[in-house]
mmCIF file with all atom_site columns, C-alpha atoms and ligand atoms in Angstrom:
data_model
loop_
_atom_site.group_PDB
_atom_site.id
_atom_site.type_symbol
_atom_site.label_atom_id
_atom_site.label_alt_id
_atom_site.label_comp_id
_atom_site.label_asym_id
_atom_site.label_entity_id
_atom_site.label_seq_id
_atom_site.pdbx_PDB_ins_code
_atom_site.Cartn_x
_atom_site.Cartn_y
_atom_site.Cartn_z
_atom_site.occupancy
_atom_site.B_iso_or_equiv
_atom_site.pdbx_formal_charge
_atom_site.auth_seq_id
_atom_site.auth_comp_id
_atom_site.auth_asym_id
_atom_site.auth_atom_id
_atom_site.pdbx_PDB_model_num
ATOM   1   C  CA  . UNK A 1 1   ? -11.039 14.923 -6.507  1.00 79.00 ? 26  UNK A CA  1
ATOM   2   C  CA  . UNK A 1 2   ? -12.967 11.710 -7.031  1.00 82.00 ? 27  UNK A CA  1
ATOM   3   C  CA  . UNK A 1 3   ? -12.497 8.891  -9.535  1.00 77.00 ? 28  UNK A CA  1
ATOM   4   C  CA  . UNK A 1 4   ? -14.793 6.118  -10.667 1.00 73.00 ? 29  UNK A CA  1
ATOM   5   C  CA  . UNK A 1 5   ? -13.280 3.217  -12.557 1.00 63.00 ? 30  UNK A CA  1
ATOM   6   C  CA  . UNK A 1 6   ? -10.479 0.681  -12.481 1.00 58.00 ? 31  UNK A CA  1
ATOM   7   C  CA  . UNK A 1 7   ? -9.076  0.500  -8.964  1.00 52.00 ? 32  UNK A CA  1
ATOM   8   C  CA  . UNK A 1 8   ? -5.489  -0.217 -9.907  1.00 60.00 ? 33  UNK A CA  1
ATOM   9   C  CA  . UNK A 1 9   ? -5.071  2.945  -11.946 1.00 86.00 ? 34  UNK A CA  1
ATOM   10  C  CA  . UNK A 1 10  ? -4.527  5.579  -9.317  1.00 91.00 ? 35  UNK A CA  1
ATOM   11  C  CA  . UNK A 1 11  ? -2.127  8.015  -10.939 1.00 93.00 ? 36  UNK A CA  1
ATOM   12  C  CA  . UNK A 1 12  ? -3.476  11.286 -12.270 1.00 94.00 ? 37  UNK A CA  1
ATOM   13  C  CA  . UNK A 1 13  ? -1.979  14.532 -13.520 1.00 96.00 ? 38  UNK A CA  1
ATOM   14  C  CA  . UNK A 1 14  ? -3.868  17.770 -12.823 1.00 96.00 ? 39  UNK A CA  1
ATOM   15  C  CA  . UNK A 1 15  ? -2.986  20.659 -15.146 1.00 96.00 ? 40  UNK A CA  1
ATOM   16  C  CA  . UNK A 1 16  ? -3.816  24.360 -15.255 1.00 95.00 ? 41  UNK A CA  1
ATOM   17  C  CA  . UNK A 1 17  ? -3.580  25.845 -18.771 1.00 95.00 ? 42  UNK A CA  1
ATOM   18  C  CA  . UNK A 1 18  ? -3.757  29.613 -19.030 1.00 94.00 ? 43  UNK A CA  1
ATOM   19  C  CA  . UNK A 1 19  ? -6.604  30.908 -21.181 1.00 94.00 ? 44  UNK A CA  1
ATOM   20  C  CA  . UNK A 1 20  ? -5.140  33.570 -23.484 1.00 88.00 ? 45  UNK A CA  1
ATOM   21  C  CA  . UNK A 1 21  ? -2.335  35.778 -22.246 1.00 77.00 ? 46  UNK A CA  1
ATOM   22  C  CA  . UNK A 1 22  ? 1.364   35.167 -22.662 1.00 81.00 ? 47  UNK A CA  1
ATOM   23  C  CA  . UNK A 1 23  ? 2.926   31.796 -23.308 1.00 84.00 ? 48  UNK A CA  1
ATOM   24  C  CA  . UNK A 1 24  ? 3.862   29.993 -20.101 1.00 87.00 ? 49  UNK A CA  1
ATOM   25  C  CA  . UNK A 1 25  ? 7.499   30.159 -19.024 1.00 87.00 ? 50  UNK A CA  1
ATOM   26  C  CA  . UNK A 1 26  ? 9.639   27.373 -20.497 1.00 87.00 ? 51  UNK A CA  1
ATOM   27  C  CA  . UNK A 1 27  ? 10.524  24.220 -18.595 1.00 90.00 ? 52  UNK A CA  1
ATOM   28  C  CA  . UNK A 1 28  ? 13.416  24.621 -16.182 1.00 87.00 ? 53  UNK A CA  1
ATOM   29  C  CA  . UNK A 1 29  ? 13.318  21.354 -14.253 1.00 86.00 ? 54  UNK A CA  1
ATOM   30  C  CA  . UNK A 1 30  ? 14.629  17.899 -15.063 1.00 93.00 ? 55  UNK A CA  1
ATOM   31  C  CA  . UNK A 1 31  ? 12.805  14.662 -14.403 1.00 97.00 ? 56  UNK A CA  1
ATOM   32  C  CA  . UNK A 1 32  ? 13.707  11.011 -14.254 1.00 97.00 ? 57  UNK A CA  1
ATOM   33  C  CA  . UNK A 1 33  ? 12.140  7.646  -14.923 1.00 97.00 ? 58  UNK A CA  1
ATOM   34  C  CA  . UNK A 1 34  ? 14.020  4.637  -13.575 1.00 96.00 ? 59  UNK A CA  1
ATOM   35  C  CA  . UNK A 1 35  ? 14.010  1.074  -14.761 1.00 96.00 ? 60  UNK A CA  1
ATOM   36  C  CA  . UNK A 1 36  ? 14.039  -1.074 -11.644 1.00 96.00 ? 61  UNK A CA  1
ATOM   37  C  CA  . UNK A 1 37  ? 12.851  -4.647 -11.080 1.00 96.00 ? 62  UNK A CA  1
ATOM   38  C  CA  . UNK A 1 38  ? 11.538  -4.765 -14.655 1.00 95.00 ? 63  UNK A CA  1
ATOM   39  C  CA  . UNK A 1 39  ? 9.263   -1.806 -13.959 1.00 95.00 ? 64  UNK A CA  1
ATOM   40  C  CA  . UNK A 1 40  ? 9.394   1.814  -15.096 1.00 96.00 ? 65  UNK A CA  1
ATOM   41  C  CA  . UNK A 1 41  ? 9.236   4.033  -12.014 1.00 95.00 ? 66  UNK A CA  1
ATOM   42  C  CA  . UNK A 1 42  ? 7.107   6.128  -11.817 1.00 93.00 ? 67  UNK A CA  1
ATOM   43  C  CA  . UNK A 1 43  ? 4.286   4.554  -13.824 1.00 93.00 ? 68  UNK A CA  1
ATOM   44  C  CA  . UNK A 1 44  ? 2.941   8.002  -14.714 1.00 95.00 ? 69  UNK A CA  1
ATOM   45  C  CA  . UNK A 1 45  ? 5.238   10.998 -15.095 1.00 96.00 ? 70  UNK A CA  1
ATOM   46  C  CA  . UNK A 1 46  ? 3.907   14.484 -15.774 1.00 97.00 ? 71  UNK A CA  1
ATOM   47  C  CA  . UNK A 1 47  ? 6.409   16.914 -17.348 1.00 97.00 ? 72  UNK A CA  1
ATOM   48  C  CA  . UNK A 1 48  ? 6.255   20.305 -18.999 1.00 97.00 ? 73  UNK A CA  1
ATOM   49  C  CA  . UNK A 1 49  ? 7.073   20.372 -22.720 1.00 96.00 ? 74  UNK A CA  1
ATOM   50  C  CA  . UNK A 1 50  ? 10.803  20.964 -23.148 1.00 96.00 ? 75  UNK A CA  1
ATOM   51  C  CA  . UNK A 1 51  ? 11.723  18.907 -20.088 1.00 97.00 ? 76  UNK A CA  1
ATOM   52  C  CA  . UNK A 1 52  ? 14.640  16.481 -20.277 1.00 97.00 ? 77  UNK A CA  1
ATOM   53  C  CA  . UNK A 1 53  ? 13.933  13.110 -18.686 1.00 98.00 ? 78  UNK A CA  1
ATOM   54  C  CA  . UNK A 1 54  ? 16.766  10.819 -17.563 1.00 98.00 ? 79  UNK A CA  1
ATOM   55  C  CA  . UNK A 1 55  ? 16.138  7.097  -18.002 1.00 98.00 ? 80  UNK A CA  1
ATOM   56  C  CA  . UNK A 1 56  ? 18.418  5.160  -15.648 1.00 98.00 ? 81  UNK A CA  1
ATOM   57  C  CA  . UNK A 1 57  ? 18.724  1.386  -15.777 1.00 98.00 ? 82  UNK A CA  1
ATOM   58  C  CA  . UNK A 1 58  ? 19.003  0.037  -12.205 1.00 97.00 ? 83  UNK A CA  1
ATOM   59  C  CA  . UNK A 1 59  ? 18.697  -3.629 -13.196 1.00 97.00 ? 84  UNK A CA  1
ATOM   60  C  CA  . UNK A 1 60  ? 21.182  -6.368 -14.066 1.00 96.00 ? 85  UNK A CA  1
ATOM   61  C  CA  . UNK A 1 61  ? 19.316  -6.846 -17.315 1.00 94.00 ? 86  UNK A CA  1
ATOM   62  C  CA  . UNK A 1 62  ? 19.550  -4.614 -20.327 1.00 97.00 ? 87  UNK A CA  1
ATOM   63  C  CA  . UNK A 1 63  ? 16.519  -2.461 -20.988 1.00 97.00 ? 88  UNK A CA  1
ATOM   64  C  CA  . UNK A 1 64  ? 15.296  -0.749 -24.091 1.00 97.00 ? 89  UNK A CA  1
ATOM   65  C  CA  . UNK A 1 65  ? 13.240  2.422  -24.145 1.00 98.00 ? 90  UNK A CA  1
ATOM   66  C  CA  . UNK A 1 66  ? 10.912  3.302  -26.947 1.00 97.00 ? 91  UNK A CA  1
ATOM   67  C  CA  . UNK A 1 67  ? 8.091   5.774  -27.133 1.00 98.00 ? 92  UNK A CA  1
ATOM   68  C  CA  . UNK A 1 68  ? 4.659   5.385  -28.653 1.00 97.00 ? 93  UNK A CA  1
ATOM   69  C  CA  . UNK A 1 69  ? 2.812   8.662  -29.220 1.00 97.00 ? 94  UNK A CA  1
ATOM   70  C  CA  . UNK A 1 70  ? -0.709  7.927  -28.020 1.00 94.00 ? 95  UNK A CA  1
ATOM   71  C  CA  . UNK A 1 71  ? -2.229  10.377 -30.482 1.00 94.00 ? 96  UNK A CA  1
ATOM   72  C  CA  . UNK A 1 72  ? -0.280  9.837  -33.697 1.00 96.00 ? 97  UNK A CA  1
ATOM   73  C  CA  . UNK A 1 73  ? 0.940   6.250  -33.213 1.00 97.00 ? 98  UNK A CA  1
ATOM   74  C  CA  . UNK A 1 74  ? 4.491   7.404  -34.034 1.00 96.00 ? 99  UNK A CA  1
ATOM   75  C  CA  . UNK A 1 75  ? 7.253   5.433  -32.342 1.00 97.00 ? 100 UNK A CA  1
ATOM   76  C  CA  . UNK A 1 76  ? 10.779  6.423  -31.377 1.00 98.00 ? 101 UNK A CA  1
ATOM   77  C  CA  . UNK A 1 77  ? 13.401  3.969  -30.123 1.00 98.00 ? 102 UNK A CA  1
ATOM   78  C  CA  . UNK A 1 78  ? 16.056  5.731  -28.023 1.00 98.00 ? 103 UNK A CA  1
ATOM   79  C  CA  . UNK A 1 79  ? 18.161  2.624  -27.502 1.00 98.00 ? 104 UNK A CA  1
ATOM   80  C  CA  . UNK A 1 80  ? 19.055  -0.294 -25.280 1.00 98.00 ? 105 UNK A CA  1
ATOM   81  C  CA  . UNK A 1 81  ? 21.458  -0.038 -22.363 1.00 98.00 ? 106 UNK A CA  1
ATOM   82  C  CA  . UNK A 1 82  ? 22.748  -1.909 -19.351 1.00 97.00 ? 107 UNK A CA  1
ATOM   83  C  CA  . UNK A 1 83  ? 23.018  -1.494 -15.613 1.00 97.00 ? 108 UNK A CA  1
ATOM   84  C  CA  . UNK A 1 84  ? 24.028  1.895  -14.256 1.00 97.00 ? 109 UNK A CA  1
ATOM   85  C  CA  . UNK A 1 85  ? 23.743  3.594  -17.624 1.00 97.00 ? 110 UNK A CA  1
ATOM   86  C  CA  . UNK A 1 86  ? 21.297  6.426  -18.257 1.00 97.00 ? 111 UNK A CA  1
ATOM   87  C  CA  . UNK A 1 87  ? 20.061  8.090  -21.410 1.00 98.00 ? 112 UNK A CA  1
ATOM   88  C  CA  . UNK A 1 88  ? 18.407  11.523 -21.562 1.00 97.00 ? 113 UNK A CA  1
ATOM   89  C  CA  . UNK A 1 89  ? 15.541  12.488 -23.805 1.00 97.00 ? 114 UNK A CA  1
ATOM   90  C  CA  . UNK A 1 90  ? 13.902  15.905 -24.182 1.00 97.00 ? 115 UNK A CA  1
ATOM   91  C  CA  . UNK A 1 91  ? 10.175  15.970 -24.867 1.00 97.00 ? 116 UNK A CA  1
ATOM   92  C  CA  . UNK A 1 92  ? 9.442   18.774 -27.339 1.00 95.00 ? 117 UNK A CA  1
ATOM   93  C  CA  . UNK A 1 93  ? 5.769   18.095 -28.027 1.00 95.00 ? 118 UNK A CA  1
ATOM   94  C  CA  . UNK A 1 94  ? 2.772   17.995 -25.706 1.00 95.00 ? 119 UNK A CA  1
ATOM   95  C  CA  . UNK A 1 95  ? 0.790   14.761 -25.515 1.00 96.00 ? 120 UNK A CA  1
ATOM   96  C  CA  . UNK A 1 96  ? 0.738   11.351 -23.921 1.00 97.00 ? 121 UNK A CA  1
ATOM   97  C  CA  . UNK A 1 97  ? 3.791   9.235  -24.623 1.00 98.00 ? 122 UNK A CA  1
ATOM   98  C  CA  . UNK A 1 98  ? 3.502   5.548  -23.801 1.00 97.00 ? 123 UNK A CA  1
ATOM   99  C  CA  . UNK A 1 99  ? 6.942   4.321  -22.748 1.00 97.00 ? 124 UNK A CA  1
ATOM   100 C  CA  . UNK A 1 100 ? 7.820   0.707  -23.502 1.00 97.00 ? 125 UNK A CA  1
ATOM   101 C  CA  . UNK A 1 101 ? 10.732  -1.769 -23.500 1.00 97.00 ? 126 UNK A CA  1
ATOM   102 C  CA  . UNK A 1 102 ? 11.213  -4.108 -26.447 1.00 97.00 ? 127 UNK A CA  1
ATOM   103 C  CA  . UNK A 1 103 ? 12.969  -6.650 -24.223 1.00 97.00 ? 128 UNK A CA  1
ATOM   104 C  CA  . UNK A 1 104 ? 10.257  -6.861 -21.561 1.00 96.00 ? 129 UNK A CA  1
ATOM   105 C  CA  . UNK A 1 105 ? 6.804   -6.530 -23.015 1.00 94.00 ? 130 UNK A CA  1
ATOM   106 C  CA  . UNK A 1 106 ? 5.204   -6.109 -19.576 1.00 94.00 ? 131 UNK A CA  1
ATOM   107 C  CA  . UNK A 1 107 ? 7.080   -2.849 -18.997 1.00 95.00 ? 132 UNK A CA  1
ATOM   108 C  CA  . UNK A 1 108 ? 4.925   0.196  -19.691 1.00 95.00 ? 133 UNK A CA  1
ATOM   109 C  CA  . UNK A 1 109 ? 4.648   3.720  -18.358 1.00 96.00 ? 134 UNK A CA  1
ATOM   110 C  CA  . UNK A 1 110 ? 3.045   7.005  -19.357 1.00 96.00 ? 135 UNK A CA  1
ATOM   111 C  CA  . UNK A 1 111 ? 4.773   10.325 -19.815 1.00 97.00 ? 136 UNK A CA  1
ATOM   112 C  CA  . UNK A 1 112 ? 2.225   13.113 -19.839 1.00 97.00 ? 137 UNK A CA  1
ATOM   113 C  CA  . UNK A 1 113 ? 3.805   16.105 -21.589 1.00 97.00 ? 138 UNK A CA  1
ATOM   114 C  CA  . UNK A 1 114 ? 1.904   19.321 -20.894 1.00 96.00 ? 139 UNK A CA  1
ATOM   115 C  CA  . UNK A 1 115 ? 2.408   22.907 -22.117 1.00 94.00 ? 140 UNK A CA  1
ATOM   116 C  CA  . UNK A 1 116 ? 1.970   24.408 -18.702 1.00 95.00 ? 141 UNK A CA  1
ATOM   117 C  CA  . UNK A 1 117 ? 4.423   24.620 -15.810 1.00 95.00 ? 142 UNK A CA  1
ATOM   118 C  CA  . UNK A 1 118 ? 1.408   24.561 -13.458 1.00 95.00 ? 143 UNK A CA  1
ATOM   119 C  CA  . UNK A 1 119 ? 0.571   20.923 -12.919 1.00 96.00 ? 144 UNK A CA  1
ATOM   120 C  CA  . UNK A 1 120 ? 0.768   18.319 -10.208 1.00 95.00 ? 145 UNK A CA  1
ATOM   121 C  CA  . UNK A 1 121 ? 0.923   14.580 -10.249 1.00 93.00 ? 146 UNK A CA  1
ATOM   122 C  CA  . UNK A 1 122 ? -0.849  12.657 -7.500  1.00 93.00 ? 147 UNK A CA  1
ATOM   123 C  CA  . UNK A 1 123 ? -1.955  9.128  -6.660  1.00 92.00 ? 148 UNK A CA  1
ATOM   124 C  CA  . UNK A 1 124 ? -5.567  8.646  -5.618  1.00 92.00 ? 149 UNK A CA  1
ATOM   125 C  CA  . UNK A 1 125 ? -6.219  6.750  -2.409  1.00 92.00 ? 150 UNK A CA  1
ATOM   126 C  CA  . UNK A 1 126 ? -6.780  3.070  -3.244  1.00 89.00 ? 151 UNK A CA  1
ATOM   127 C  CA  . UNK A 1 127 ? -9.880  2.614  -1.111  1.00 90.00 ? 152 UNK A CA  1
ATOM   128 C  CA  . UNK A 1 128 ? -11.653 5.962  -1.314  1.00 90.00 ? 153 UNK A CA  1
ATOM   129 C  CA  . UNK A 1 129 ? -10.477 6.662  -4.889  1.00 89.00 ? 154 UNK A CA  1
ATOM   130 C  CA  . UNK A 1 130 ? -10.160 10.285 -3.954  1.00 92.00 ? 155 UNK A CA  1
ATOM   131 C  CA  . UNK A 1 131 ? -7.140  12.506 -3.812  1.00 92.00 ? 156 UNK A CA  1
ATOM   132 C  CA  . UNK A 1 132 ? -6.190  16.026 -2.880  1.00 94.00 ? 157 UNK A CA  1
ATOM   133 C  CA  . UNK A 1 133 ? -3.966  18.314 -4.885  1.00 94.00 ? 158 UNK A CA  1
ATOM   134 C  CA  . UNK A 1 134 ? -2.541  21.798 -4.667  1.00 94.00 ? 159 UNK A CA  1
ATOM   135 C  CA  . UNK A 1 135 ? -0.826  23.756 -7.429  1.00 94.00 ? 160 UNK A CA  1
ATOM   136 C  CA  . UNK A 1 136 ? 1.155   26.654 -6.029  1.00 90.00 ? 161 UNK A CA  1
ATOM   137 C  CA  . UNK A 1 137 ? 2.557   29.928 -7.368  1.00 90.00 ? 162 UNK A CA  1
ATOM   138 C  CA  . UNK A 1 138 ? 0.037   30.237 -10.177 1.00 92.00 ? 163 UNK A CA  1
ATOM   139 C  CA  . UNK A 1 139 ? -0.049  33.788 -11.592 1.00 91.00 ? 164 UNK A CA  1
ATOM   140 C  CA  . UNK A 1 140 ? -3.463  35.508 -11.482 1.00 92.00 ? 165 UNK A CA  1
ATOM   141 C  CA  . UNK A 1 141 ? -5.637  34.810 -14.518 1.00 92.00 ? 166 UNK A CA  1
ATOM   142 C  CA  . UNK A 1 142 ? -8.112  32.436 -16.114 1.00 94.00 ? 167 UNK A CA  1
ATOM   143 C  CA  . UNK A 1 143 ? -7.162  28.809 -16.479 1.00 95.00 ? 168 UNK A CA  1
ATOM   144 C  CA  . UNK A 1 144 ? -8.554  25.558 -17.794 1.00 96.00 ? 169 UNK A CA  1
ATOM   145 C  CA  . UNK A 1 145 ? -8.172  22.835 -15.216 1.00 96.00 ? 170 UNK A CA  1
ATOM   146 C  CA  . UNK A 1 146 ? -7.930  19.373 -16.683 1.00 95.00 ? 171 UNK A CA  1
ATOM   147 C  CA  . UNK A 1 147 ? -7.214  15.972 -15.221 1.00 95.00 ? 172 UNK A CA  1
ATOM   148 C  CA  . UNK A 1 148 ? -5.311  13.283 -17.094 1.00 96.00 ? 173 UNK A CA  1
ATOM   149 C  CA  . UNK A 1 149 ? -5.872  9.605  -16.322 1.00 94.00 ? 174 UNK A CA  1
ATOM   150 C  CA  . UNK A 1 150 ? -4.833  6.728  -18.559 1.00 91.00 ? 175 UNK A CA  1
ATOM   151 C  CA  . UNK A 1 151 ? -8.353  5.298  -18.847 1.00 89.00 ? 176 UNK A CA  1
ATOM   152 C  CA  . UNK A 1 152 ? -10.809 7.765  -17.384 1.00 90.00 ? 177 UNK A CA  1
ATOM   153 C  CA  . UNK A 1 153 ? -12.063 11.141 -18.582 1.00 90.00 ? 178 UNK A CA  1
ATOM   154 C  CA  . UNK A 1 154 ? -12.854 14.304 -16.680 1.00 92.00 ? 179 UNK A CA  1
ATOM   155 C  CA  . UNK A 1 155 ? -16.586 14.748 -16.224 1.00 91.00 ? 180 UNK A CA  1
ATOM   156 C  CA  . UNK A 1 156 ? -17.836 17.800 -18.114 1.00 89.00 ? 181 UNK A CA  1
ATOM   157 C  CA  . UNK A 1 157 ? -14.412 18.465 -19.710 1.00 89.00 ? 182 UNK A CA  1
ATOM   158 C  CA  . UNK A 1 158 ? -11.888 21.024 -18.465 1.00 92.00 ? 183 UNK A CA  1
ATOM   159 C  CA  . UNK A 1 159 ? -13.144 23.382 -15.758 1.00 93.00 ? 184 UNK A CA  1
ATOM   160 C  CA  . UNK A 1 160 ? -12.544 27.121 -16.091 1.00 94.00 ? 185 UNK A CA  1
ATOM   161 C  CA  . UNK A 1 161 ? -11.051 28.548 -12.936 1.00 94.00 ? 186 UNK A CA  1
ATOM   162 C  CA  . UNK A 1 162 ? -10.131 32.111 -12.098 1.00 93.00 ? 187 UNK A CA  1
ATOM   163 C  CA  . UNK A 1 163 ? -7.028  32.596 -9.996  1.00 91.00 ? 188 UNK A CA  1
ATOM   164 C  CA  . UNK A 1 164 ? -6.755  35.843 -8.052  1.00 91.00 ? 189 UNK A CA  1
ATOM   165 C  CA  . UNK A 1 165 ? -3.703  37.487 -6.542  1.00 91.00 ? 190 UNK A CA  1
ATOM   166 C  CA  . UNK A 1 166 ? -2.711  35.917 -3.226  1.00 86.00 ? 191 UNK A CA  1
ATOM   167 C  CA  . UNK A 1 167 ? -5.911  33.939 -3.227  1.00 87.00 ? 192 UNK A CA  1
ATOM   168 C  CA  . UNK A 1 168 ? -6.541  30.233 -2.959  1.00 88.00 ? 193 UNK A CA  1
ATOM   169 C  CA  . UNK A 1 169 ? -9.374  28.514 -4.775  1.00 87.00 ? 194 UNK A CA  1
ATOM   170 C  CA  . UNK A 1 170 ? -10.880 25.081 -4.518  1.00 88.00 ? 195 UNK A CA  1
ATOM   171 C  CA  . UNK A 1 171 ? -11.930 22.881 -7.420  1.00 90.00 ? 196 UNK A CA  1
ATOM   172 C  CA  . UNK A 1 172 ? -13.346 19.373 -7.170  1.00 92.00 ? 197 UNK A CA  1
ATOM   173 C  CA  . UNK A 1 173 ? -13.074 17.671 -10.548 1.00 91.00 ? 198 UNK A CA  1
ATOM   174 C  CA  . UNK A 1 174 ? -14.472 14.179 -11.059 1.00 93.00 ? 199 UNK A CA  1
ATOM   175 C  CA  . UNK A 1 175 ? -12.939 11.663 -13.426 1.00 92.00 ? 200 UNK A CA  1
ATOM   176 C  CA  . UNK A 1 176 ? -15.127 8.848  -14.551 1.00 90.00 ? 201 UNK A CA  1
ATOM   177 C  CA  . UNK A 1 177 ? -15.607 6.154  -17.204 1.00 86.00 ? 202 UNK A CA  1
ATOM   178 C  CA  . UNK A 1 178 ? -15.432 7.688  -20.651 1.00 78.00 ? 203 UNK A CA  1
ATOM   179 C  CA  . UNK A 1 179 ? -19.043 6.944  -21.484 1.00 77.00 ? 204 UNK A CA  1
ATOM   180 C  CA  . UNK A 1 180 ? -20.274 8.974  -18.504 1.00 76.00 ? 205 UNK A CA  1
ATOM   181 C  CA  . UNK A 1 181 ? -17.744 11.771 -18.852 1.00 74.00 ? 206 UNK A CA  1
ATOM   182 C  CA  . UNK A 1 182 ? -19.989 14.058 -20.940 1.00 71.00 ? 207 UNK A CA  1
ATOM   183 C  CA  . UNK A 1 183 ? -22.634 14.504 -18.261 1.00 55.00 ? 208 UNK A CA  1
ATOM   184 C  CA  . UNK A 1 184 ? -21.973 17.576 -16.191 1.00 50.00 ? 209 UNK A CA  1
ATOM   185 C  CA  . UNK A 1 185 ? -22.689 17.279 -12.509 1.00 44.00 ? 210 UNK A CA  1
HETATM 186 CU CU1 . CU  B 2 .   ? 13.242  -3.893 -20.133 1.00 97.68 ? 180 CU  B CU1 1
#
């Protein structure tokens, strides 16, 4: 996978969404986002809808966590807490949730809530701006493969891929500046 665009933004989430067929199985895993050194870690967190995320404060300072829905602009403040304390939140709606702290305006992270259990989160290499990914245990069927990046768009939109039984396939999506994203390679 190749990316053109801002060098410092290396985190991407690659998602396979089943075309038609049954609903994907519900989320079974938990995830966490720490507050450490006045930074949310990780900066980008991909989770399946229905996943509970634990927000643990590792700092001496108090931190607040509030969410800004990137699509609707809705906000939700889940509170302010001190060192060693964690608060859980379950994400029930797919979309990009910008995570912020009212006490430290420089703190920001992205929670990418997807419908599908078949996704992977990777960091692109800083110099080549390429990355490799593998999504395992995907049931046979047709899928839309899409790549999330906070500033870039996938060139040509989601790619349709067909997954066969016991078969591996290769896809090479390109993410690029929004204004070039419509052109298909
Ligand atoms: Cu904070």
